[in-house]
Short mmCIF file of C-alpha atoms in Angstrom, two decimals:
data_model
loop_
_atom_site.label_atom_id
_atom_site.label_comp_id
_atom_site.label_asym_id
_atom_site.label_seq_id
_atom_site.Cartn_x
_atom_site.Cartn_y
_atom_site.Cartn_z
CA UNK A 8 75.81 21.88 105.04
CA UNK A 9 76.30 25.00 102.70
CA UNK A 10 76.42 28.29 104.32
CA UNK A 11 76.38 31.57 102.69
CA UNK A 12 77.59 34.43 104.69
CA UNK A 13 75.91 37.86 104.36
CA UNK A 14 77.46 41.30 105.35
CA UNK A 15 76.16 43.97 106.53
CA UNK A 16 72.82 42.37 108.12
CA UNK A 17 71.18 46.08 108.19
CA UNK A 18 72.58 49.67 107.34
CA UNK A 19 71.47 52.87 107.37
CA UNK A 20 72.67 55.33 104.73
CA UNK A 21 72.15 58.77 103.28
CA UNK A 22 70.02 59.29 99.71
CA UNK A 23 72.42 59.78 97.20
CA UNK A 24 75.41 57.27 98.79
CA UNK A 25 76.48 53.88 97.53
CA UNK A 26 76.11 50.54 99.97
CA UNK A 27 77.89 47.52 99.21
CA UNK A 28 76.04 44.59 100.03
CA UNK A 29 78.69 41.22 100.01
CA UNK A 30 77.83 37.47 100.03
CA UNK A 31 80.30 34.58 100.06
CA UNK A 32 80.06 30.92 100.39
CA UNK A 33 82.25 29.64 103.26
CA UNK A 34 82.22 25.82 101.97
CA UNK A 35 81.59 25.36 98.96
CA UNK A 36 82.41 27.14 95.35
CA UNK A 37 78.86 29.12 94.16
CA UNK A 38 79.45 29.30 90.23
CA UNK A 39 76.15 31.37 90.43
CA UNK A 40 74.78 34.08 93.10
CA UNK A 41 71.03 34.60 92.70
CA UNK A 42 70.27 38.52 94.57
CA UNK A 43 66.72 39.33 95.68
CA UNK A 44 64.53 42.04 96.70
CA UNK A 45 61.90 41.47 99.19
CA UNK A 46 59.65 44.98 100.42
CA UNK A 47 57.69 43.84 103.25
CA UNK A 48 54.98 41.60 103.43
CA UNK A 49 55.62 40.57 99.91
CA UNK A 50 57.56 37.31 98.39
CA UNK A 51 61.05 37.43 96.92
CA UNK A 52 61.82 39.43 93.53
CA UNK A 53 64.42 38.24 91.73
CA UNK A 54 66.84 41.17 91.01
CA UNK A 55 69.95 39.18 89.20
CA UNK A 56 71.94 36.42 88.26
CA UNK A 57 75.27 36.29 88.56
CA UNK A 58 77.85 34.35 87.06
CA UNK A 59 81.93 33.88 88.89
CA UNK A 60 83.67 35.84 85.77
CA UNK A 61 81.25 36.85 83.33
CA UNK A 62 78.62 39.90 83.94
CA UNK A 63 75.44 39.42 85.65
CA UNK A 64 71.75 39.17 83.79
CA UNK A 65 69.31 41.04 84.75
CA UNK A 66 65.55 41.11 85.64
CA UNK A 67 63.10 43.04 83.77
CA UNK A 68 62.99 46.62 84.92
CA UNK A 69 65.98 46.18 87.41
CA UNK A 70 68.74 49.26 86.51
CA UNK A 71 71.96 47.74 86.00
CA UNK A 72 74.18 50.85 86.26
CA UNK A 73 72.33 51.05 89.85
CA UNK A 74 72.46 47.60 91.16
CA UNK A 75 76.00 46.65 90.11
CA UNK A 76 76.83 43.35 90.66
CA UNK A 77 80.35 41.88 90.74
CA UNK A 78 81.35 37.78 91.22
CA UNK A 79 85.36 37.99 90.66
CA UNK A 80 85.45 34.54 92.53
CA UNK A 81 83.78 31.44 93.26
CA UNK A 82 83.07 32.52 96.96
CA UNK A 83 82.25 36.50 96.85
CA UNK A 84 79.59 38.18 95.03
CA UNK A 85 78.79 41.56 95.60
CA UNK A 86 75.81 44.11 95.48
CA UNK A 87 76.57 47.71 95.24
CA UNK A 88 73.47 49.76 95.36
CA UNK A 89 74.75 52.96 94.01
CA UNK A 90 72.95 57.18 94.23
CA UNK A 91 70.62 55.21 97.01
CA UNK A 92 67.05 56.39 97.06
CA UNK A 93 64.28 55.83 100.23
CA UNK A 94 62.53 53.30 97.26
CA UNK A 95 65.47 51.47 97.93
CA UNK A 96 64.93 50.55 101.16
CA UNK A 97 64.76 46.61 101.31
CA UNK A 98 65.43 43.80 102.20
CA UNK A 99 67.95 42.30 100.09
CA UNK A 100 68.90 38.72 100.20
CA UNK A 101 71.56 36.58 98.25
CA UNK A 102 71.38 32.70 97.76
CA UNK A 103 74.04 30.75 96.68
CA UNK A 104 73.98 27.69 93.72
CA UNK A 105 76.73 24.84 93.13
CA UNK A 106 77.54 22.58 90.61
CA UNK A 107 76.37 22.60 86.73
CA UNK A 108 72.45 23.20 87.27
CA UNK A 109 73.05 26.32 89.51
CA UNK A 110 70.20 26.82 91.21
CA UNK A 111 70.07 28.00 94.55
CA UNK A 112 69.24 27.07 97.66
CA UNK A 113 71.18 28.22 100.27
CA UNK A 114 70.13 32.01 101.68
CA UNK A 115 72.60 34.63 103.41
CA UNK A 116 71.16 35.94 106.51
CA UNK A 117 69.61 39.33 104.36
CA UNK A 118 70.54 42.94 104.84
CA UNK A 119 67.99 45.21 105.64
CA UNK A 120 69.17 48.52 104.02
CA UNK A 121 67.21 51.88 105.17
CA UNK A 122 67.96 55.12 102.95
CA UNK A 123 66.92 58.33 104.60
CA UNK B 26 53.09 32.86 81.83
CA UNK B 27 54.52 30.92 84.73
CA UNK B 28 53.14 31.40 87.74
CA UNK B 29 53.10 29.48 91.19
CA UNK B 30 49.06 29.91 93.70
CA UNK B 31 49.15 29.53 97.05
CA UNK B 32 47.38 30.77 99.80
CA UNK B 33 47.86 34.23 101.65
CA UNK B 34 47.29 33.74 104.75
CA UNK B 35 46.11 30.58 107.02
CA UNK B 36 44.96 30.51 110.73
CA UNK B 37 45.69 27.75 112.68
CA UNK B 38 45.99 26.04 116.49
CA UNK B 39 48.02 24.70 118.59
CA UNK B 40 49.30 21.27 118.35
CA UNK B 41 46.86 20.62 115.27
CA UNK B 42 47.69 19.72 111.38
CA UNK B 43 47.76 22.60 109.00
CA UNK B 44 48.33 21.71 104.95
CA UNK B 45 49.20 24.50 102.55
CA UNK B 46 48.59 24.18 98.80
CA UNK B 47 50.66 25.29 95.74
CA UNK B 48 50.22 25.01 92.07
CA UNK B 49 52.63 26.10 89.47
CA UNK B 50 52.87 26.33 85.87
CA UNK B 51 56.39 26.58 84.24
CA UNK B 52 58.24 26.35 81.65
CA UNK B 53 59.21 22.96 82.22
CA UNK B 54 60.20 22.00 85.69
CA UNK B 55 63.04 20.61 87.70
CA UNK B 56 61.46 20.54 91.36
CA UNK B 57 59.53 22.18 93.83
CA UNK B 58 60.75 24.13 96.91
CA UNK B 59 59.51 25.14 100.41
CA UNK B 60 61.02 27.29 102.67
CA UNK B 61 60.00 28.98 105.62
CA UNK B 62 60.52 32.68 106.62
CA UNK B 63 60.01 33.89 109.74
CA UNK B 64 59.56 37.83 109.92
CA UNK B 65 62.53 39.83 109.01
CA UNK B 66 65.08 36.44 108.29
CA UNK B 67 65.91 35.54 105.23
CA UNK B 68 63.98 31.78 103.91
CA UNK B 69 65.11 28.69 105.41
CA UNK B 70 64.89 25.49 103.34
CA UNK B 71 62.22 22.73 104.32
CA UNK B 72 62.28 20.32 101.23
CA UNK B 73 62.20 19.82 98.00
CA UNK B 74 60.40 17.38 95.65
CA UNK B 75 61.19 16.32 92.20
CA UNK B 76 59.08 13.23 91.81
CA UNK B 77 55.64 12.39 92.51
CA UNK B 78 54.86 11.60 96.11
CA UNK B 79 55.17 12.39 99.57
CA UNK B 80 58.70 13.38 101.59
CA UNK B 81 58.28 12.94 105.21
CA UNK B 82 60.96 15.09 107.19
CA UNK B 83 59.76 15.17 111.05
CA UNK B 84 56.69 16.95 111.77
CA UNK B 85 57.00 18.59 108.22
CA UNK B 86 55.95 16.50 104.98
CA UNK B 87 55.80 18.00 101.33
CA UNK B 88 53.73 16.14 98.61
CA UNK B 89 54.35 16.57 94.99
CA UNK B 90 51.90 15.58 92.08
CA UNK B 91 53.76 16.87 88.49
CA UNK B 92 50.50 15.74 86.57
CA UNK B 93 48.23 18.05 88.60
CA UNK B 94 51.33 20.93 88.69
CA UNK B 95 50.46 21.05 92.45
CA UNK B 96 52.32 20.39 96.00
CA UNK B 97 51.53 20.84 99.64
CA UNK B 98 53.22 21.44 102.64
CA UNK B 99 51.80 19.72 105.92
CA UNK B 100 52.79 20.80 109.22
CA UNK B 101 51.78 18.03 112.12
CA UNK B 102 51.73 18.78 116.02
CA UNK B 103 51.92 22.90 115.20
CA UNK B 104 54.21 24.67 117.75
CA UNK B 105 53.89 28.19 118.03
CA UNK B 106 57.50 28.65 116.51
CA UNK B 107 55.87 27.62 113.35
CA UNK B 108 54.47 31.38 113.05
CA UNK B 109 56.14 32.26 109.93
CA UNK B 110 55.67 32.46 106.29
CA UNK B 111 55.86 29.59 103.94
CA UNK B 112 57.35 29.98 100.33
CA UNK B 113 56.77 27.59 97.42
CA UNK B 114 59.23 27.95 94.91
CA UNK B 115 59.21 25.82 91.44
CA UNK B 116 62.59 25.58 88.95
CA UNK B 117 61.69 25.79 85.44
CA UNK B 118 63.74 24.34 82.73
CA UNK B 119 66.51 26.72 83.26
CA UNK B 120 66.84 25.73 87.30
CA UNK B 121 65.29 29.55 87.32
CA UNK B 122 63.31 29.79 91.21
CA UNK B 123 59.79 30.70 90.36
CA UNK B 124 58.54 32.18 93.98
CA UNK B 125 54.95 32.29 95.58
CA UNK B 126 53.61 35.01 96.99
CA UNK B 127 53.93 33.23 100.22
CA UNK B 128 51.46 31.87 102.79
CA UNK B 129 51.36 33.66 106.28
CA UNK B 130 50.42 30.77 109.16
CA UNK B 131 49.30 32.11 112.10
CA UNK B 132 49.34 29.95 115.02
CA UNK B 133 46.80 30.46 118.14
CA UNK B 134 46.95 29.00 121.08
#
């Protein structure tokens, strides 16, 4: 079946650095990348959508020019959470969609990202 | 709005039958999704149903009724691996996921 790889599965970083979060499908091309936020005990937040080659859309009230989110290629999308803040601390999980309706289904493993 | 109801929490035992509910409303609709979540993993998928009826997949069965904008998930012979949350999910016209809050079963012995 489809499997998404996720990298890092948890980091630790300093308030004010930049984490790059990456997801890629290992068999099969993901014309869309769906990233979530998910604080704990609550359900999944839909942060973005991303498109391979064009630039992502964005939730309501999610900062763009702090989440940046790049999909150069069918299999790689990446999250860069840039100036990090302790409210950033998440859990942030990618999922993966294929063919012309896009929707996803298959989850990377999450990356648990603590700012202190 | 849209907006997708389900329980937040259900209790449970051993080797019983649990169901959990879900309505939705969306902007038109293109299936119904459960996943399961155990605590600190990322959602792993259980089903999906696009047409009216009931999906048997082992001890796990999903129903779907798009008249009554409302599914359920029933878990048979409950293990205590089956601790987790479960996520409804609906896709509106636009294939967008509309998530649940989530449903926490707790399982006791």
């Amino acid at each position: 079946g489809a499997v998404v790889s996720q990298h890092p599965s948890w980091v630790i970083c300093k308030s004010g650095t930049s984490v790059k979060i990456e997801c890629r499908s290992l068999d099969f091309q993901a014309t869309t990348m769906f990233w979530y936020r998910q604080f704990p005990k609550q359900s999944l937040m839909l942060m973005a959508t991303s498109n391979e080659g064009s630039k992502a859309t964005y939730e309501q009230g999610v900062e763009k020019d702090k989440f940046l989110i790049n999909h150069a290629s069918l299999t790689l999308s990446t999250l860069t959470v840039t100036s990090a803040h302790p409210e950033d601390s998440s859990f942030y999980i990618c999922s993966a969609g294929q063919g012309e309706s896009g929707y996803g289904y298959t989850f990377g493993s999450g990356t648990r990202l603590t700012v202190v | 709005g849209q907006n997708i109801d389900q329980p937040t929490e259900m209790t449970a035992t051993e080797g019983a039958i649990v169901q959990i509910n879900c309505t939705y409303q969306t902007s038109g609709f293109n299936g119904l999704f459960w996943y399961q979540q155990h605590a600190g993993e990322a959602p792993t998928f259980l089903s999906y149903n696009v047409l009216d009826g009931l999906e048997e997949k082992g001890r796990f069965s999903s129903f779907l009724s798009r008249s009554k904008g409302y599914s359920y998930l029933l878990l048979k012979e409950l293990q205590m691996k089956d601790s987790a949350s479960y996520l409804c999910a609906a896709a509106d016209s636009n294939y967008q996921l509309i998530w649940g809050a989530g449903t926490k079963l707790i399982i006791k012995p």
